[in-house]
XYZ file of N, CA and C in Angstrom:
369
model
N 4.025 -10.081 9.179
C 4.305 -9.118 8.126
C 3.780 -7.728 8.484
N 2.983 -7.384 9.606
C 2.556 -6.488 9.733
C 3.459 -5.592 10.264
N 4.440 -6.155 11.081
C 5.334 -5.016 11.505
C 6.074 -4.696 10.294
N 6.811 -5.168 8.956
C 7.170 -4.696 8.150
C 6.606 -3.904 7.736
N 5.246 -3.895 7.587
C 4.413 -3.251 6.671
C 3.919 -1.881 7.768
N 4.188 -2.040 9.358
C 4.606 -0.371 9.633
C 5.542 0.555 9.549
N 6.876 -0.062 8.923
C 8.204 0.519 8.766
C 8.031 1.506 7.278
N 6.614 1.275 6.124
C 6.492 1.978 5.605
C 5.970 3.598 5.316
N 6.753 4.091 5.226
C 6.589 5.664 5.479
C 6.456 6.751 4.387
N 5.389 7.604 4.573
C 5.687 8.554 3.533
C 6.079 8.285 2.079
N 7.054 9.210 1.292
C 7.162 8.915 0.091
C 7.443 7.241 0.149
N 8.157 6.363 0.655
C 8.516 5.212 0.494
C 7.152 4.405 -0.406
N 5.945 4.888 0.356
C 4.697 4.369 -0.302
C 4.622 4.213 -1.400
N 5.309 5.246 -2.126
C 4.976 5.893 -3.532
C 5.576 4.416 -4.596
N 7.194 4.000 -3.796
C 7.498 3.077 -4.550
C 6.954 1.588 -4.324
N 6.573 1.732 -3.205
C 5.424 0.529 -3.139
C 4.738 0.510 -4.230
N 3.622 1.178 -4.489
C 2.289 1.183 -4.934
C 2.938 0.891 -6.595
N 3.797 1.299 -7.048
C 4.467 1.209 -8.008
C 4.680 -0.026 -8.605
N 5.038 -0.890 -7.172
C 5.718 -2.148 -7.232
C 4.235 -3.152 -7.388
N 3.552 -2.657 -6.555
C 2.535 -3.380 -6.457
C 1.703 -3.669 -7.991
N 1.880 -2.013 -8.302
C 0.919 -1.892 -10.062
C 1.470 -2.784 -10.849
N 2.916 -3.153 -10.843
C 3.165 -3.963 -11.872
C 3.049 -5.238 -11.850
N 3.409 -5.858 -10.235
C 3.224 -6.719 -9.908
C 4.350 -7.979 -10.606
N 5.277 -7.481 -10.719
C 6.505 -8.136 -11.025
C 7.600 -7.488 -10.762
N 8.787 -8.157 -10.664
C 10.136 -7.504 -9.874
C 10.451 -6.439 -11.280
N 10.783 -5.288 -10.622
C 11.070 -4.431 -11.742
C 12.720 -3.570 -12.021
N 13.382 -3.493 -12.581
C 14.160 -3.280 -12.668
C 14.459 -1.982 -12.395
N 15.731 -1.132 -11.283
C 15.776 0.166 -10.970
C 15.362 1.309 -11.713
N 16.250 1.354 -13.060
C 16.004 2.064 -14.257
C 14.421 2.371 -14.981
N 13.813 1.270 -14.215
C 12.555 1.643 -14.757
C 11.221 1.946 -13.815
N 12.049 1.755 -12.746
C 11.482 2.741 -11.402
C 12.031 3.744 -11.184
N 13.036 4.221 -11.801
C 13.503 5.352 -11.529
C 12.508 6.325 -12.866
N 12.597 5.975 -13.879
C 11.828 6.326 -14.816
C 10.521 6.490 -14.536
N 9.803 5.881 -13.925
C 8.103 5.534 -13.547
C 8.276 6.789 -12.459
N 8.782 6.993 -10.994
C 8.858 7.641 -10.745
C 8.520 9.271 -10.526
N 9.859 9.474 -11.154
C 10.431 10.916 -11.335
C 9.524 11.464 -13.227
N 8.611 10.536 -13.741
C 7.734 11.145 -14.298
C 6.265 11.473 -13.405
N 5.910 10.674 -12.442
C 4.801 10.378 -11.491
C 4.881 11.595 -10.342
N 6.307 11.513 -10.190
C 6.282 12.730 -8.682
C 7.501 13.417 -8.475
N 7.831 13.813 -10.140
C 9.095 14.391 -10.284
C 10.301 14.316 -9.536
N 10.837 13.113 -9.226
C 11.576 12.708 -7.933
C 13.141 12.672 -8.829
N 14.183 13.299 -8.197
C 15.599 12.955 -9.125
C 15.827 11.567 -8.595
N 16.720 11.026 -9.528
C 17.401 9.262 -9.425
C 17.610 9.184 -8.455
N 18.344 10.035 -7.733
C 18.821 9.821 -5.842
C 18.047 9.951 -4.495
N 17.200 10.634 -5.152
C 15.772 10.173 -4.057
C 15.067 8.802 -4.405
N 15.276 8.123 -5.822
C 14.452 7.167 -5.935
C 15.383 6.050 -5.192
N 16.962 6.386 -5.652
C 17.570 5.291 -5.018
C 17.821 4.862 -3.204
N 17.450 6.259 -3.190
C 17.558 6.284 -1.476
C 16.088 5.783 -0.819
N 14.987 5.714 -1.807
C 14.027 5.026 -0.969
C 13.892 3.398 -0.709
N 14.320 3.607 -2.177
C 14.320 1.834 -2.543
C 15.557 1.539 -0.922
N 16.201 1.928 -1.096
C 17.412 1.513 -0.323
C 16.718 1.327 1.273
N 16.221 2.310 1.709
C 15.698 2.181 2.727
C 14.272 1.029 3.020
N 13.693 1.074 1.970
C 12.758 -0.108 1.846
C 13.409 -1.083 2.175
N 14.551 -1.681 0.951
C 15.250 -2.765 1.049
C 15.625 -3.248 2.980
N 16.268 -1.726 3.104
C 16.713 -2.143 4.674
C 15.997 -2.861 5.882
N 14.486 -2.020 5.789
C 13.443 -2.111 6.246
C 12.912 -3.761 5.671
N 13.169 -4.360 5.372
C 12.577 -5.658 4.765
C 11.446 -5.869 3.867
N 10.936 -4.322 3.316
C 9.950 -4.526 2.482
C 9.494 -4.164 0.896
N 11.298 -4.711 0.685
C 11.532 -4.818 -0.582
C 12.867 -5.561 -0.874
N 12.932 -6.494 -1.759
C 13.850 -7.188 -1.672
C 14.595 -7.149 -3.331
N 16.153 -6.776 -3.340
C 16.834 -7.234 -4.367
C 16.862 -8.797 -5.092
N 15.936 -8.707 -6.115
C 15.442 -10.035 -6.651
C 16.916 -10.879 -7.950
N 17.680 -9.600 -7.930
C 18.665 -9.723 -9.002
C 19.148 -8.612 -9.386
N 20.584 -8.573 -9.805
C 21.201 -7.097 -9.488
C 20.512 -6.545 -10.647
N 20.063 -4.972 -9.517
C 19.520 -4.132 -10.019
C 18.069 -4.372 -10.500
N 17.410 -5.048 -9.618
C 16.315 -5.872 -10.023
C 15.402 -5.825 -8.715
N 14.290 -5.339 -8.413
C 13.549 -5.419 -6.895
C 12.427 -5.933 -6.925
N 11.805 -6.522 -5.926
C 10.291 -6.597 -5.603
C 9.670 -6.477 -4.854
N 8.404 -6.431 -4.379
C 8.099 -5.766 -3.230
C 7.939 -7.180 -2.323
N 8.074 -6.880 -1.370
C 8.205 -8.157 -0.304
C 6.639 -7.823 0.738
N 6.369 -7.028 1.229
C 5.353 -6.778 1.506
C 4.567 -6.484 0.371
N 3.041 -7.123 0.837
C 2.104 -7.002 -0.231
C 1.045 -5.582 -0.017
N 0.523 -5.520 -1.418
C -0.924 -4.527 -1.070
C -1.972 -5.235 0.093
N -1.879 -6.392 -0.146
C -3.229 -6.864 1.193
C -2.613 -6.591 2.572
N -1.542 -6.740 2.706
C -0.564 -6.943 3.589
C -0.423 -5.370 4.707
N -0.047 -4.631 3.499
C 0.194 -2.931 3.966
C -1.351 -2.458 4.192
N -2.304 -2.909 3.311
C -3.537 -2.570 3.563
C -4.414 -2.685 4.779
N -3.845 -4.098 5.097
C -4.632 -4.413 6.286
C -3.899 -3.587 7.501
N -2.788 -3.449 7.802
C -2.205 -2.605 8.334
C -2.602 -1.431 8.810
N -2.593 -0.846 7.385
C -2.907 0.169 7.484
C -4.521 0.242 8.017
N -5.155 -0.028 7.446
C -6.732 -0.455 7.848
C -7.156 -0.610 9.443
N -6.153 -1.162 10.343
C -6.326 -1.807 11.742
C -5.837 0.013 12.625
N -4.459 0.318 11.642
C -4.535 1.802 12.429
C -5.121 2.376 12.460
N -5.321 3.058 11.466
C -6.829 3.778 11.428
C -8.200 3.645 12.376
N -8.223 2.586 12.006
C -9.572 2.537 13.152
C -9.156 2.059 14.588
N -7.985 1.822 14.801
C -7.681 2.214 16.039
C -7.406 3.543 16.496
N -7.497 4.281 15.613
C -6.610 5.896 15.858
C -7.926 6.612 15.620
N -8.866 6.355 14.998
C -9.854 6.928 14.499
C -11.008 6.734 15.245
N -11.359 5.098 15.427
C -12.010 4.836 15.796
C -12.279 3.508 17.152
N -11.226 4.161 18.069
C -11.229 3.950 19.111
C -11.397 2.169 18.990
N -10.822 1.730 17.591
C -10.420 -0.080 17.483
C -12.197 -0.138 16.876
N -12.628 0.132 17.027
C -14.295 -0.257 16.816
C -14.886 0.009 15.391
N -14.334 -1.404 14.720
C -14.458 -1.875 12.954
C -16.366 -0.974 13.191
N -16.947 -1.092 14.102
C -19.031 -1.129 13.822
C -19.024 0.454 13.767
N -18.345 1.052 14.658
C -17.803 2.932 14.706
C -17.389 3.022 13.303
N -16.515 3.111 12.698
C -16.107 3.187 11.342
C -17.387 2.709 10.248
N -17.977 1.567 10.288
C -19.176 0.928 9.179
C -20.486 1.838 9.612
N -20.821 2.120 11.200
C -21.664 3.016 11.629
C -21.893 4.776 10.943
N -20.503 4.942 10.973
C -19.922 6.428 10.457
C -20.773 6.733 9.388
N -19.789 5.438 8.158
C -20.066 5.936 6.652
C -21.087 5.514 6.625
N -22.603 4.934 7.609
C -23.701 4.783 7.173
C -24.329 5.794 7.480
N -23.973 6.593 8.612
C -24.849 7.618 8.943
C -24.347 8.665 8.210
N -23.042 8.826 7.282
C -22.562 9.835 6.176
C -23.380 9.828 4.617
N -23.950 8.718 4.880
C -24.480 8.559 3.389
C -23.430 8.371 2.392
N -22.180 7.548 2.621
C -21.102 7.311 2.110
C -20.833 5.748 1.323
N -22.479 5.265 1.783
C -22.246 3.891 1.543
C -23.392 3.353 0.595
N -23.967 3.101 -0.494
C -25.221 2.850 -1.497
C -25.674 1.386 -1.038
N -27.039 1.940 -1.371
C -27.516 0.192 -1.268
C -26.499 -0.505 -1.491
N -26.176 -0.608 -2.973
C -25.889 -1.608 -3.384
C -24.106 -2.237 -2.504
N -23.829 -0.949 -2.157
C -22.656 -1.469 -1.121
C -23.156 -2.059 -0.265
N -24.703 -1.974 0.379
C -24.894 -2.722 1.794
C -25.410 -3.545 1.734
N -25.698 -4.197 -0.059
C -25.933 -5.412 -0.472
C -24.683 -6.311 -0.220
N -23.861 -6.041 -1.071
C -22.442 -6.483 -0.790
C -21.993 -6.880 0.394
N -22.095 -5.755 1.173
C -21.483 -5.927 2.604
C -22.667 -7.433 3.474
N -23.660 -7.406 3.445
C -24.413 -8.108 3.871
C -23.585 -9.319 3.428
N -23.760 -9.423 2.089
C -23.565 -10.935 1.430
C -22.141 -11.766 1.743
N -21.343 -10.787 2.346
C -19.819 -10.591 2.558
C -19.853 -11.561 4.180
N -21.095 -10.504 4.740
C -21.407 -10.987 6.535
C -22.078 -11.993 6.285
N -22.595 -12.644 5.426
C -23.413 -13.493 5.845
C -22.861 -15.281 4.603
N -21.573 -14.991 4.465
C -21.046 -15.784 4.003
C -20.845 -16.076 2.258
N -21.292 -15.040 1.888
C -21.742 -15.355 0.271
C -19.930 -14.391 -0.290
N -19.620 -14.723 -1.380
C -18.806 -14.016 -2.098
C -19.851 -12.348 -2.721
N -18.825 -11.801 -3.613
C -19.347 -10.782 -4.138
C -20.646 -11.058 -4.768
């Protein structure tokens, strides 16, 4: 799924994240509505993204006039997540966790978490 989930581009995101918030197949009309109040987009940009999503495999016509997202938020996330710190940080997940520790970007209580995370415990 990860290569689907690099075919996502730019505005296309927008109707992702959309898809994702509701988390049920949503009907055009009311992505077109959600939208073009969100990022002032006219109907034909909304329909031309969806369309291209669709093409791209990471959105699927669930029933006419009816979509869902086929790629997930964990899905695009992790994705996205692996570029980045390959692009950023030369692939090196400890470069990136190193960063925001030496930024002061990260609170105890996050490096409570994070510990409990490394060392097998849930939240």
């Amino acid at each position: 799924m990860h290569e689907t989930a690099s075919k996502i581009k730019g505005a296309e995101l927008e109707v992702m994240k959309l898809l994702w918030a509701k988390d049920k197949p949503m009907p055009l009309i009311d992505i077109r509505h959600e939208l073009s109040k969100r990022c002032d987009w006219e109907d034909s940009t909304v329909k031309t993204l969806i369309r291209r999503l669709v093409e791209k495999g990471a959105v699927a016509l669930e029933s006419r006039g009816v979509y869902r997202a086929v790629v997930t938020e964990n899905e695009y996330n992790a994705w996205s997540s692996s570029k980045f710190i390959d692009k950023v940080f030369a692939g090196s997940a400890k470069k990136l966790v190193a960063s925001l520790l030496s930024d002061g970007q990260l609170t105890r209580s996050d490096m409570e978490e994070l510990s409990r995370m490394f060392n097998g415990g849930s939240k």
